[in-house]
Coordinates of C-alpha atoms in Angstrom, one line a residue:
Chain K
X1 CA 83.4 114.9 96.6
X2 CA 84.2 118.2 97.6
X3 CA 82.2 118.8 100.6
X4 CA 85.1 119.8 103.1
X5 CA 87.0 121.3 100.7
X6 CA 87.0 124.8 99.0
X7 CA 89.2 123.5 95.7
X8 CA 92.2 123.3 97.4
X9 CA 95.6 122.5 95.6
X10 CA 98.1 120.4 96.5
X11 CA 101.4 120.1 95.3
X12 CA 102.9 116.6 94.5
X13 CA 106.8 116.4 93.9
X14 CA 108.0 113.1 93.4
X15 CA 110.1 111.6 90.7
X16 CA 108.8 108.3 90.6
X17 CA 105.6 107.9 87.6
X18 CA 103.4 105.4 89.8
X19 CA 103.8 107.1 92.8
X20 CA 103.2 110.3 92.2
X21 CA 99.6 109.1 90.0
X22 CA 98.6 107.4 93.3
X23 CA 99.2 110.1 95.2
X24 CA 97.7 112.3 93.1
X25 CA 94.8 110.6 92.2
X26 CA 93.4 109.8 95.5
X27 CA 93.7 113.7 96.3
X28 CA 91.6 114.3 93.4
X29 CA 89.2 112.3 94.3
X30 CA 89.1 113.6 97.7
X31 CA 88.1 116.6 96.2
X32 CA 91.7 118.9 95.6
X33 CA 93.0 120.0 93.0
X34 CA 96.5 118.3 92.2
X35 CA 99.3 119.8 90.4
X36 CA 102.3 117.2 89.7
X37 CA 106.1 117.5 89.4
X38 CA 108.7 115.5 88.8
X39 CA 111.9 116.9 89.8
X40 CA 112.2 120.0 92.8
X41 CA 113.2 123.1 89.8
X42 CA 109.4 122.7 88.4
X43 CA 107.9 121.8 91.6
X44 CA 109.2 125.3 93.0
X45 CA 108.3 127.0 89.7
X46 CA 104.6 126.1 90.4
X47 CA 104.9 126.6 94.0
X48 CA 106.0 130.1 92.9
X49 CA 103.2 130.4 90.2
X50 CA 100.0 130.4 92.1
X51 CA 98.6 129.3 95.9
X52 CA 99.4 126.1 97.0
X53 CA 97.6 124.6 100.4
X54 CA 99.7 122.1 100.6
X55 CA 103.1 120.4 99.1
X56 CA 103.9 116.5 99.5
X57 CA 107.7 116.6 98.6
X58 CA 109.5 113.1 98.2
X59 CA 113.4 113.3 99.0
X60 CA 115.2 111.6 96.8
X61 CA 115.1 113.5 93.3
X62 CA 117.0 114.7 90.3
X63 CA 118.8 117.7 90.5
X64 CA 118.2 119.5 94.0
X65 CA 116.8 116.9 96.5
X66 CA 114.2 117.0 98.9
X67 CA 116.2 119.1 101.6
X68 CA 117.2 121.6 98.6
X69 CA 113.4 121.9 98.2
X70 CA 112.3 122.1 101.8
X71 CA 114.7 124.5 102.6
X72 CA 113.9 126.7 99.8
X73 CA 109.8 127.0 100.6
X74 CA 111.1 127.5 104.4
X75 CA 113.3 130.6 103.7
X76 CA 111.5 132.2 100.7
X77 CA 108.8 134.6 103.0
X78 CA 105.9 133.7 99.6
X79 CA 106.4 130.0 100.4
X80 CA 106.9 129.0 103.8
X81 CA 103.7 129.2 105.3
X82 CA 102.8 126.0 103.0
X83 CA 102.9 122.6 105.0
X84 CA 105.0 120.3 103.1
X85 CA 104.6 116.7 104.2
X86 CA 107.6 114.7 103.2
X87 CA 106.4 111.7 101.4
X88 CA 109.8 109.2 101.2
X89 CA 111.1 106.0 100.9
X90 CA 114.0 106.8 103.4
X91 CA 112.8 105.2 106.8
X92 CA 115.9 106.7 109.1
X93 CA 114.6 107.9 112.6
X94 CA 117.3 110.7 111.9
X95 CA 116.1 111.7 108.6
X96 CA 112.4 112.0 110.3
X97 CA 113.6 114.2 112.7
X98 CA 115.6 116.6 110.3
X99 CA 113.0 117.2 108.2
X100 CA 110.3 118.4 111.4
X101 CA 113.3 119.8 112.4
X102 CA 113.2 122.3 109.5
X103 CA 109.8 122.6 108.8
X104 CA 108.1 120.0 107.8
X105 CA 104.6 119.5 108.7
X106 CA 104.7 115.7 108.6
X107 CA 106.9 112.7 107.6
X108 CA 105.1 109.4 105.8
X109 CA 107.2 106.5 104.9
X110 CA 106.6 104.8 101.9
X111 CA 104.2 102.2 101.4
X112 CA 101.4 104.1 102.5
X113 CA 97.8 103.6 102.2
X114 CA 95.0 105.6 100.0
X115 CA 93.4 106.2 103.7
X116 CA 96.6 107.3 105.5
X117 CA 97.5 110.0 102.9
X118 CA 94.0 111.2 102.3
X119 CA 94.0 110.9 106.4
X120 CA 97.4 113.0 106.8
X121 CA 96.5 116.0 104.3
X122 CA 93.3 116.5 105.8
X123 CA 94.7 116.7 109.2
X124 CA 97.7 119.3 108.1
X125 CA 94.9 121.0 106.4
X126 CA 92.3 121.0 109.1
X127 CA 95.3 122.3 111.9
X128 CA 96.3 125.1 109.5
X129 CA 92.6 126.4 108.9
X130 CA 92.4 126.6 112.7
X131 CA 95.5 128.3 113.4
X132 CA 94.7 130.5 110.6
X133 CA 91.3 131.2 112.0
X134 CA 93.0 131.8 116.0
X135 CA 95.2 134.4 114.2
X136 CA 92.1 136.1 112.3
X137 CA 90.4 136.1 115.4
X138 CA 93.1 137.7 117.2
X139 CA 93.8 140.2 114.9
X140 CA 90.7 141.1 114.8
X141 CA 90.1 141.5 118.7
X142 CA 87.3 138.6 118.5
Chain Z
X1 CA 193.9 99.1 127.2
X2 CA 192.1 96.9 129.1
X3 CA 189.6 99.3 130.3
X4 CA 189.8 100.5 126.5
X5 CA 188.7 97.3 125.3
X6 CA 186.0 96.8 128.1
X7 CA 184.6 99.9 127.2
X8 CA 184.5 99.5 123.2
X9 CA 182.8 96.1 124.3
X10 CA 180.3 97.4 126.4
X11 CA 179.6 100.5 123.8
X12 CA 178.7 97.3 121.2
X13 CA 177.0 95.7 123.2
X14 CA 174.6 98.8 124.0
X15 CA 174.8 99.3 120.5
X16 CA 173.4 96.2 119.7
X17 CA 170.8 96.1 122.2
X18 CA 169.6 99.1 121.4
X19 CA 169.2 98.6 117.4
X20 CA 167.5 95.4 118.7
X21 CA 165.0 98.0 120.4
X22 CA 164.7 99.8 117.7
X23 CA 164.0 96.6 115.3
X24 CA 161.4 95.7 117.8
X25 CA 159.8 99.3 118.0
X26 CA 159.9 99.4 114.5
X27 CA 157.8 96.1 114.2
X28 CA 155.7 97.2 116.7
X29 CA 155.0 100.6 114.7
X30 CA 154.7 98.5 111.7
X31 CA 151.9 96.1 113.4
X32 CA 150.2 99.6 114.8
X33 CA 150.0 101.3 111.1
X34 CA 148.4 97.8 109.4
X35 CA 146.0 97.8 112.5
X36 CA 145.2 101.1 112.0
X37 CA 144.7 100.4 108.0
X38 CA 142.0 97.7 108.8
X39 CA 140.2 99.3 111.1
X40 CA 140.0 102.1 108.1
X41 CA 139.0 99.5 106.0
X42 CA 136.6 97.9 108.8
X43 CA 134.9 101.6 109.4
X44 CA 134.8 101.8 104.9
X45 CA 132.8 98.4 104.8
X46 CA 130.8 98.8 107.5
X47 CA 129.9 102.0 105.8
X48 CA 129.2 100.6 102.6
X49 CA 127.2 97.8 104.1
X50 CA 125.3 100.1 105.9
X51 CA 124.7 102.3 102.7
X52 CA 123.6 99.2 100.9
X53 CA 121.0 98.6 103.4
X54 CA 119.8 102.1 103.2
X55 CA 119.8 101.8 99.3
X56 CA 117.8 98.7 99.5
X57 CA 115.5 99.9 101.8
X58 CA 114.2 102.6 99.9
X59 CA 114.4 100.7 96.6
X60 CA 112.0 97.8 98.0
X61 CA 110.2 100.7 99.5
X62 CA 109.8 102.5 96.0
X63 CA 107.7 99.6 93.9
X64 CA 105.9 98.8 97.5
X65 CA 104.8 102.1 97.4
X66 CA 102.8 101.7 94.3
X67 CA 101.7 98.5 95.2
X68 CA 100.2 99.5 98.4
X69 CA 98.9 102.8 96.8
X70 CA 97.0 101.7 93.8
X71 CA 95.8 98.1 95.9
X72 CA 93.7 100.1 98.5
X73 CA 92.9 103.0 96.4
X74 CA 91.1 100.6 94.0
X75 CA 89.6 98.8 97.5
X76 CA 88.2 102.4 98.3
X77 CA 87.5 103.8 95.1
X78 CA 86.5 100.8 93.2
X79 CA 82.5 102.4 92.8
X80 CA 83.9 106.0 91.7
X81 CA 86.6 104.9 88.8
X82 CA 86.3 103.6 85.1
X83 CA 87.2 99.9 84.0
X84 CA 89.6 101.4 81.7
X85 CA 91.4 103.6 84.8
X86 CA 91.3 100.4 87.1
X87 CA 92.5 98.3 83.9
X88 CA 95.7 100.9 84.2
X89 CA 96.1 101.3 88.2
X90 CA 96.2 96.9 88.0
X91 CA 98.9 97.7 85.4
X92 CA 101.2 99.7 87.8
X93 CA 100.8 96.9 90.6
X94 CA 101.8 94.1 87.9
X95 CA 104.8 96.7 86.9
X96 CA 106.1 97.3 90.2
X97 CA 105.7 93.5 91.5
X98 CA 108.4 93.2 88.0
X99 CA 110.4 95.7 89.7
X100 CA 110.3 94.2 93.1
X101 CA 111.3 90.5 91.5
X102 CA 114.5 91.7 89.7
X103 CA 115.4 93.5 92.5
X104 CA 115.1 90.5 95.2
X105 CA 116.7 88.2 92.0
X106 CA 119.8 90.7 91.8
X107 CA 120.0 90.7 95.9
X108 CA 119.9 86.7 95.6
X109 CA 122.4 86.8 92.5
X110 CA 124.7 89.0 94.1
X111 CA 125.0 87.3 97.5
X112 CA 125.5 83.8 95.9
X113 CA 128.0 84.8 93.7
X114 CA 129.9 86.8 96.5
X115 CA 129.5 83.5 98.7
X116 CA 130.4 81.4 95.9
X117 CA 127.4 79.7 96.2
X118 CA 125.7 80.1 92.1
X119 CA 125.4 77.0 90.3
X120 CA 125.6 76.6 86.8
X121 CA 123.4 74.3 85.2
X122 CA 125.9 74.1 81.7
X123 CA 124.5 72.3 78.7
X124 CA 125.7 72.6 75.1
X125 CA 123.4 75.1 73.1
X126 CA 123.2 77.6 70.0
X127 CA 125.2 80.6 71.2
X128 CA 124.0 82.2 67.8
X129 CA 120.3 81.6 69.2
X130 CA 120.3 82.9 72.1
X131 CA 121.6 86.3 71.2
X132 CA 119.4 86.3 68.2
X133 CA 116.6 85.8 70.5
X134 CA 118.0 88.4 73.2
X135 CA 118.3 90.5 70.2
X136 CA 114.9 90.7 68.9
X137 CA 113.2 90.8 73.0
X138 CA 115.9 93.9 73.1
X139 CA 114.0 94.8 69.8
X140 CA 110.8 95.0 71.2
X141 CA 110.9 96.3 74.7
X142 CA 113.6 99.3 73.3
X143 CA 111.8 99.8 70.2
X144 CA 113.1 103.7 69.6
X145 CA 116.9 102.2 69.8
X146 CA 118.5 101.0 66.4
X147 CA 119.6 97.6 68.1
X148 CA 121.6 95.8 65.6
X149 CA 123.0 92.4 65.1
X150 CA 126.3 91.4 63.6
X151 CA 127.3 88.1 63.8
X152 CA 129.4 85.8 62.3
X153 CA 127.9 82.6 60.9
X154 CA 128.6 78.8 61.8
X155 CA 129.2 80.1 66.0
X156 CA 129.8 76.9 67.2
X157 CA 127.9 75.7 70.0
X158 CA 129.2 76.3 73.9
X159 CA 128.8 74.4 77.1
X160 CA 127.5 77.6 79.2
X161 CA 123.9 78.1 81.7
X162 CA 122.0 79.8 78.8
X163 CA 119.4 81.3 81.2
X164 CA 122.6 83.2 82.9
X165 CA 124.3 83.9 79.6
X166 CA 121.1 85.4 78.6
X167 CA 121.1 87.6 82.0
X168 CA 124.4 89.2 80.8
X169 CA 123.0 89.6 77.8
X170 CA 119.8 91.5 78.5
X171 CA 121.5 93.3 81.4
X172 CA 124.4 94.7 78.8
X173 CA 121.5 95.3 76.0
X174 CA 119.5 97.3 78.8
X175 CA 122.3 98.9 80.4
X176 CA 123.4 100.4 76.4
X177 CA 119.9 101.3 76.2
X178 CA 119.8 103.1 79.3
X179 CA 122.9 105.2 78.6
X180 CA 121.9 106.5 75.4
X181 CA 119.8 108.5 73.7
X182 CA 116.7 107.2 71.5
X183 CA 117.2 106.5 68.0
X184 CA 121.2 106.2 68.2
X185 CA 122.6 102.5 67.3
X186 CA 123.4 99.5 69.8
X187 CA 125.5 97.1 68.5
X188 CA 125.5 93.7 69.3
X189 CA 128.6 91.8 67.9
X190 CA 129.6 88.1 68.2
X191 CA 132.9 86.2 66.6
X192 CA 135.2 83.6 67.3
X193 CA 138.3 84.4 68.3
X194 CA 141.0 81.4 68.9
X195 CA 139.6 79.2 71.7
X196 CA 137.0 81.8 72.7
X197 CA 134.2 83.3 71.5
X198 CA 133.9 87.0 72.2
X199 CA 130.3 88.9 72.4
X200 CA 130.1 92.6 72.8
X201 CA 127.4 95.4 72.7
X202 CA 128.6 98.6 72.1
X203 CA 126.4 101.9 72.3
X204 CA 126.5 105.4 71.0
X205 CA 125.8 107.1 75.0
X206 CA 126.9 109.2 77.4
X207 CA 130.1 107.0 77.8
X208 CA 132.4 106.6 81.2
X209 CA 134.8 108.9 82.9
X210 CA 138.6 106.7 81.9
X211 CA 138.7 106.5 86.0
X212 CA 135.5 104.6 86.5
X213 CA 136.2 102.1 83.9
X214 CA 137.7 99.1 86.3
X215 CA 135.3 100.2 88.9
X216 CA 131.8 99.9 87.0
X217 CA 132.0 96.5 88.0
X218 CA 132.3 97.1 91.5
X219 CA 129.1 96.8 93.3
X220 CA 130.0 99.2 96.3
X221 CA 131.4 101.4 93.5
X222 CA 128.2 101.2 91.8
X223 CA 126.4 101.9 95.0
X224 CA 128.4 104.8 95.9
X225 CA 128.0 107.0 92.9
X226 CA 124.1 105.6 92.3
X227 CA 121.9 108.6 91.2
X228 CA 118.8 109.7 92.6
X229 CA 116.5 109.0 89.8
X230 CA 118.5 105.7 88.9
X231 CA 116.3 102.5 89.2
X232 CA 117.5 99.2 90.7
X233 CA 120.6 99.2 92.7
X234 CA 122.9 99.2 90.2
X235 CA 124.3 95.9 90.2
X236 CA 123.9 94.5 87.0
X237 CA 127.0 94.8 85.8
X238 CA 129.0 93.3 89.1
X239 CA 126.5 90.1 88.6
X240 CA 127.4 90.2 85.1
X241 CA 131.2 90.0 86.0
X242 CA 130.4 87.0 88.5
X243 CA 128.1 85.6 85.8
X244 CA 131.0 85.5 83.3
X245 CA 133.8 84.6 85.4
X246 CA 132.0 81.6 86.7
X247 CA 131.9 80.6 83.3
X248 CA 135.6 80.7 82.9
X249 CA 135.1 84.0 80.8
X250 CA 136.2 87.7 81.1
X251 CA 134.4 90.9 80.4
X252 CA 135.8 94.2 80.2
X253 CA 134.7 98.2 79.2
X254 CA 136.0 100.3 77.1
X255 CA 134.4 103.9 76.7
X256 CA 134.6 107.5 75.8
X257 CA 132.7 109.8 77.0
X258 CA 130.6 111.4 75.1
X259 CA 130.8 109.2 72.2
X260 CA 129.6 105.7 73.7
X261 CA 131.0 102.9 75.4
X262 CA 131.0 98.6 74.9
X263 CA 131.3 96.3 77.1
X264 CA 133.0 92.7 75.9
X265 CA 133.1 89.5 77.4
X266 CA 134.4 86.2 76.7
X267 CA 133.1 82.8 77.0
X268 CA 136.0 79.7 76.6
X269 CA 135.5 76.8 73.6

């Protein structure tokens, strides 16, 4: 199924088993290519390692947390052009806006749909194609 | 003289008027200081209360999450996967409606036994049976731990709610499990001792810092210094304590760190 798609990969960092084989099974069958980690050390190991389109971090995880992780991928120049959508079980207003506040490209509260998430990545992934293909264009002088 | 004497009287009298101020003021301060404590104490509960909620939003929000996931994505999907991977998506749901259960049955356990609200339903049973039976569930669902049984025969029998006993049980079992590595020993001892009959599982883990020993019992202890990647909320061994206590029993922890800890409890004759 992957019409839209030119094999991307996505990232999923989450802890919890389930969760993260949900996540990362509906992206598969959307067409991605899904790498998986468990805790945020691997997860920016293979961030490092090759091209990620896109990262779905979780927050709460052993070791460095979620905010460790964002702000990482947001200071290091390699990695923060990737859109990381936060994908949490913390539901706090405040925690939403701290985490656009630094970065991220979205926030999606756990329980979530197979439709929503498929839904959210596509649209992060559509919005950074397009502002990748305004910059081409300007540079360019099209 | 006179005016001597008037003076001397009136210097008392100040005197004592003013070390009646000072009584007063001193009351006053002390009232201010213990108002000042509670609202301390106030502002700490209301913190911990509020942290609680937090914690048990997200950990409802963890099993709900694979619920909801693997629900619609086999709704969606169902034409584009294998028997066999549905087979294993249903199994997640069933695993994390388990989670979900003990979680809400903890939440119940704890706010009855804060409220004083559990009822025991005591009867006379086999307390030998019910920890060999705890013993070889323990067996089964922790089957790279050496769990091992050593009890004293003839246990006479004791007037306790075996399905709570067994709670304790499992949660101590589970909790020795958790805490240590696979393959190392977890002991589970029972013996009379004088009008009581103590039961203990000790484990070959990570043990307890001496400063936390009182406190693991605590529930806003235990949700304090929760991990990350712990599951549950931590309470099992606060509803433990309750569970024990309303029997007329006492449980206690001794550890060192590094080399294991066990936790004992009592149950009267």
């Amino acid at each position: 199924m992957a019409r839209r798609h030119e094999t991307k990969t996505i990232l999923i960092i989450e802890d919890e088993a389930d969760v993260r084989h949900f996540a990362s099974r509906v992206l598969q069958l959307e067409g991605y290519c899904v790498l998986q980690a468990e805790d945020g050390d691997k997860g920016l190991r293979l961030a490092r390692e090759s091209p990620m389109a896109l990262v779905l971090l979780d927050l709460r995880l052993p070791g460095d947390d979620g905010w460790a992780v964002l702000q990482q991928m947001k200071t290091e120049p390699a990695l923060s052009a990737i859109p990381v959508i936060m994908f949490t079980a913390s539901a706090g207003v405040s925690q939403r806006n701290k985490a656009l506040s630094m970065g991220a490209a979205d926030y999606l509260v756990k329980p979530l749909n197979a439709a929503s998430l498929k839904g959210v990545v596509d649209r992060i992934l559509y919005q950074r194609r397009y502002q990748d293909a305004i910059k081409e264009s300007v540079h360019t002088g099209g | 003289m006179k005016d001597e004497a008037k003076t001397k009287k009136r210097i008392t009298n100040e005197l004592a008027e003013l070390c009646q101020r000072i009584a007063e003021l001193e009351k006053v301060e002390a009232e201010r200081q213990q108002l000042e404590r509670k609202v301390v104490e106030y502002e700490e509960l209301d913190r911990l209360k509020s942290d609680l909620l937090s914690t048990v939003s997200h950990e409802l929000r963890t099993p709900l999450a694979a619920i909801k996931g693997y629900t619609t994505m086999l709704l969606d999907y169902d034409r584009r996967l294998r028997c066999e991977e549905k087979q294993e998506h249903l199994q997640s749901i069933d695993r994390a409606t388990d989670r979900l259960t003990e979680l809400v049955d903890h939440l119940l356990d704890m706010s009855q036994l804060n409220a004083g609200l559990l009822k025991l339903e005591k009867q006379p049973i086999s307390i030998s049976k019910l920890i060999r039976e705890a013993v070889a569930e323990a067996k089964l669902t922790a089957p790279r731990h050496q769990i091992v049984l050593n009890m004293r025969k003839g246990l006479p029998r004791v007037n306790i709610d075996a399905k709570r006993i067994r709670q304790v049980l499992d949660n101590l079992i589970d909790n020795a499990c958790k805490y240590s590595k696979e393959g190392s020993s977890v002991v589970v001892q029972a013996h009379r001792g004088g009008s009581e009959l103590h039961i203990s599982v000790a484990d070959q883990g990570i043990g307890i810092p001496a400063g936390d020993l009182e406190r693991v019992f605590d529930w806003m202890y235990r949700i304090e210094k929760r991990l990350p990647q712990e599951e549950g909320l931590g309470l099992g061994l606060s509803i433990s304590k309750g569970l024990v206590q309303a029997h007329g029993g006492r449980i206690w922890m001794e550890s060192e760190e590094g080399k294991g800890s066990k936790c004992s409890f009592t149950l009267p004759l």
